[in-house]
XYZ file of C-alpha atoms in Angstrom:
281
model
C 111.310 117.877 152.566
C 108.164 119.850 151.745
C 109.855 121.322 148.680
C 110.845 117.848 147.502
C 107.287 116.591 147.981
C 105.854 119.521 146.053
C 108.373 118.912 143.285
C 107.380 115.245 143.098
C 103.694 116.130 142.875
C 104.391 118.646 140.112
C 106.483 116.118 138.203
C 103.768 113.464 138.415
C 101.146 116.018 137.373
C 103.219 117.011 134.344
C 103.660 113.373 133.316
C 99.941 112.665 133.639
C 99.103 115.862 131.774
C 101.520 115.008 128.976
C 99.962 111.567 128.631
C 96.500 113.073 128.437
C 97.598 115.630 125.839
C 99.048 112.907 123.620
C 95.856 110.953 123.111
C 96.277 108.779 120.045
C 94.176 108.312 116.939
C 92.418 105.249 118.351
C 91.212 107.314 121.298
C 90.035 110.020 118.892
C 88.089 107.470 116.839
C 86.354 106.171 119.948
C 85.550 109.716 121.048
C 84.508 111.244 117.711
C 83.090 108.165 115.996
C 84.569 109.144 112.613
C 87.757 108.231 110.755
C 88.978 110.655 108.077
C 90.568 109.041 105.031
C 92.832 111.128 102.800
C 91.984 110.210 99.201
C 93.025 111.444 95.754
C 90.926 112.557 92.819
C 93.146 111.591 89.899
C 95.383 108.550 90.505
C 93.331 105.752 88.964
C 93.340 102.779 89.601
C 94.704 103.420 93.101
C 92.758 106.407 94.443
C 90.366 108.518 92.379
C 86.904 110.044 92.176
C 84.447 108.610 89.662
C 81.931 110.656 87.661
C 79.635 110.867 90.696
C 82.465 112.010 92.962
C 82.632 108.677 94.791
C 86.091 107.720 96.056
C 87.306 104.494 94.465
C 90.488 102.568 93.738
C 92.686 99.861 95.203
C 94.147 102.004 97.996
C 90.691 103.331 98.903
C 89.295 99.793 98.996
C 92.195 98.714 101.208
C 91.441 101.586 103.595
C 87.732 100.743 103.647
C 88.642 97.150 104.501
C 90.911 98.424 107.289
C 88.020 100.477 108.694
C 85.816 97.373 108.768
C 88.525 95.496 110.677
C 88.925 98.391 113.111
C 85.186 98.268 113.753
C 85.409 94.551 114.550
C 88.761 94.467 116.366
C 88.194 97.463 118.627
C 84.435 97.325 119.264
C 83.660 100.335 117.071
C 80.581 99.131 115.141
C 79.296 102.676 114.587
C 82.589 104.108 113.290
C 81.820 106.345 110.305
C 84.080 107.189 107.370
C 84.739 110.687 106.028
C 86.641 111.076 102.745
C 88.919 114.107 102.508
C 90.480 114.904 99.135
C 94.222 115.586 99.242
C 96.765 116.170 96.486
C 100.338 115.102 95.883
C 101.430 118.420 97.367
C 99.096 118.548 100.402
C 98.827 114.892 101.494
C 101.523 114.792 104.181
C 100.683 118.232 105.577
C 97.044 117.155 105.866
C 98.170 114.202 107.955
C 100.537 116.202 110.147
C 97.981 118.977 110.676
C 95.387 116.444 111.839
C 93.069 117.024 108.881
C 93.071 113.300 108.027
C 93.788 110.134 110.023
C 94.968 107.798 107.266
C 96.347 108.405 103.776
C 94.752 106.192 101.127
C 96.670 107.061 97.975
C 99.636 105.712 96.006
C 102.163 106.917 98.576
C 105.682 105.543 98.228
C 107.612 104.816 101.407
C 110.944 106.674 101.584
C 113.336 107.504 104.406
C 112.805 111.240 103.901
C 109.052 110.839 104.196
C 109.452 108.695 107.299
C 111.120 111.689 108.943
C 107.753 113.487 108.926
C 105.095 110.737 108.821
C 104.773 107.054 109.584
C 103.653 104.208 107.325
C 101.852 100.899 107.621
C 103.263 97.648 106.314
C 103.535 97.734 102.487
C 100.311 97.141 100.558
C 101.577 97.294 96.949
C 104.776 97.308 94.922
C 105.347 99.175 91.673
C 107.958 101.410 90.043
C 108.697 104.402 87.848
C 108.137 103.700 84.144
C 107.940 105.639 80.893
C 105.070 106.269 78.478
C 106.191 107.068 74.926
C 104.948 107.329 71.359
C 105.654 104.506 68.943
C 108.103 106.769 67.101
C 109.695 108.015 70.330
C 113.186 107.596 71.849
C 114.445 104.046 72.338
C 116.799 104.663 75.271
C 117.425 107.126 78.088
C 120.425 108.492 76.195
C 118.089 109.494 73.368
C 116.436 111.968 75.751
C 119.374 114.363 75.492
C 118.080 117.878 74.658
C 114.499 116.560 74.578
C 111.484 117.658 76.622
C 110.796 114.981 79.214
C 107.512 114.990 81.131
C 106.983 113.707 84.671
C 104.299 113.898 87.368
C 105.286 116.645 89.779
C 106.106 116.211 93.485
C 106.573 112.437 93.217
C 109.356 109.968 93.868
C 109.373 109.371 90.104
C 110.449 112.972 89.539
C 113.299 112.574 92.042
C 114.446 109.269 90.535
C 114.237 110.650 86.992
C 116.331 113.721 87.790
C 118.936 111.617 89.609
C 119.105 109.037 86.811
C 119.536 111.571 84.010
C 122.181 113.405 86.043
C 124.164 110.188 86.569
C 123.926 109.380 82.861
C 124.955 112.975 82.038
C 121.856 113.340 79.886
C 120.883 117.007 79.707
C 117.111 117.022 79.156
C 114.433 119.659 79.664
C 112.262 118.200 82.434
C 108.655 119.410 82.317
C 106.451 118.693 85.346
C 102.685 118.162 85.234
C 100.116 118.432 88.003
C 98.137 115.410 86.791
C 98.811 112.250 84.825
C 96.114 113.202 82.333
C 97.891 116.480 81.520
C 101.145 114.623 80.931
C 99.537 112.022 78.671
C 97.810 114.726 76.602
C 101.085 116.619 76.209
C 102.753 113.423 75.004
C 99.974 112.626 72.524
C 100.180 116.167 71.096
C 103.993 116.046 70.689
C 104.646 118.710 73.336
C 107.007 116.307 75.114
C 108.986 113.273 73.934
C 108.148 110.924 76.819
C 106.220 110.951 80.087
C 107.411 109.282 83.298
C 105.164 108.149 86.134
C 104.003 105.253 88.274
C 103.728 102.143 86.097
C 100.353 101.077 87.500
C 98.810 104.466 86.773
C 100.392 104.614 83.308
C 98.942 101.184 82.463
C 95.474 102.440 83.359
C 96.010 105.638 81.347
C 97.020 103.569 78.331
C 93.886 101.429 78.605
C 91.695 104.526 78.801
C 93.354 106.190 75.813
C 92.689 103.162 73.597
C 95.600 104.332 71.458
C 97.974 102.108 69.519
C 100.412 105.024 69.215
C 101.373 105.059 72.903
C 103.442 102.385 74.617
C 104.911 101.680 78.056
C 108.587 100.838 78.235
C 109.829 97.639 79.877
C 112.473 99.528 81.857
C 111.562 100.596 85.388
C 113.721 103.263 86.998
C 112.819 102.129 90.511
C 111.020 99.564 92.635
C 108.743 101.260 95.154
C 106.359 100.078 97.849
C 103.092 101.821 98.655
C 101.782 101.974 102.216
C 99.104 103.787 104.194
C 100.335 107.023 105.743
C 99.830 107.690 109.463
C 100.955 110.301 111.949
C 104.303 109.729 113.630
C 104.584 108.713 117.282
C 101.230 106.916 117.282
C 102.292 103.283 117.573
C 98.952 102.086 118.948
C 97.140 103.187 115.794
C 99.907 101.865 113.571
C 99.638 98.443 115.222
C 95.858 98.579 114.799
C 96.201 99.337 111.073
C 98.919 96.709 110.573
C 96.792 94.138 112.405
C 93.885 94.912 110.085
C 96.091 94.679 106.991
C 97.633 91.403 108.169
C 94.141 89.930 108.493
C 93.160 91.209 105.042
C 96.278 89.807 103.341
C 95.478 86.228 104.409
C 91.767 86.453 103.567
C 89.723 85.954 100.403
C 88.875 89.643 100.601
C 92.281 90.499 99.118
C 91.549 88.525 95.941
C 88.283 90.431 95.539
C 90.030 93.809 95.981
C 92.668 92.948 93.386
C 90.132 91.720 90.816
C 87.907 94.757 91.334
C 90.719 97.186 90.564
C 93.123 95.314 88.275
C 90.988 92.710 86.526
C 91.370 88.929 86.563
C 95.080 88.843 85.792
C 97.057 87.274 88.683
C 99.073 89.627 90.915
C 102.392 87.970 90.058
C 105.019 86.354 92.316
C 106.583 89.619 93.548
C 103.280 91.074 94.726
C 102.226 87.747 96.243
C 105.517 87.611 98.157
C 104.914 91.170 99.385
C 101.514 90.220 100.800
C 102.967 87.169 102.550
C 105.777 89.234 104.067
C 103.418 92.048 105.109
C 100.987 89.721 106.897
C 102.481 89.910 110.390
C 101.721 87.199 112.967
C 100.095 88.106 116.274
């Protein structure tokens, strides 16, 4: 009987200890008073650093709006924000290693990624597109034996490789660490085309002010962006999704879109995404 009682006490102690060891992000925010946002330096207009080093972009603005909602919803008026720069290669490790609390970049939701991190409800929809010179190839089949550029470590790279393999198009795929490097290589004839996220390519094209570069109508994929979170932290995920749901039905969303994409309307697909992502209480 005594042995059974001791065993019960030990079991209860282990359960309580496990619960204490698994304190979630919300508890950490209340304790530390700071939320760490993982931002990018070079993915304009979604997440980038301006000339002064200030973090800007649609995904950053969405995260800042989420922080404001967290302050209001969870009585955290003094919650501070720390911006931590991550890259395409380091973003998910930074989240898993507890270096950041929320990823605020153009991060596509995939099943493979959901095996290692969690995601909020979708906050944007886009796809893989191609940037090419006016005298460039007119179809994917024309890429045979050509040098084809793509942003490294992205879903676009995966989709591109799979698509060319299915079409039996043998091309020399050249990866680039940044979109700017890829665009420069295209402009200087080092590659025939450059593949990347359509939204980022559109911004690159505007910045280049070149009538020699064009974006193709074909999109290799349709991808949703979401905010990355640590796995097994449902309380924080619900908190973030609650904040996003409030943002998506507010006038604040219109302001965020205009700030980052201009006055052009978001379009029916993006509007439908916002309606679907705005979860009821």
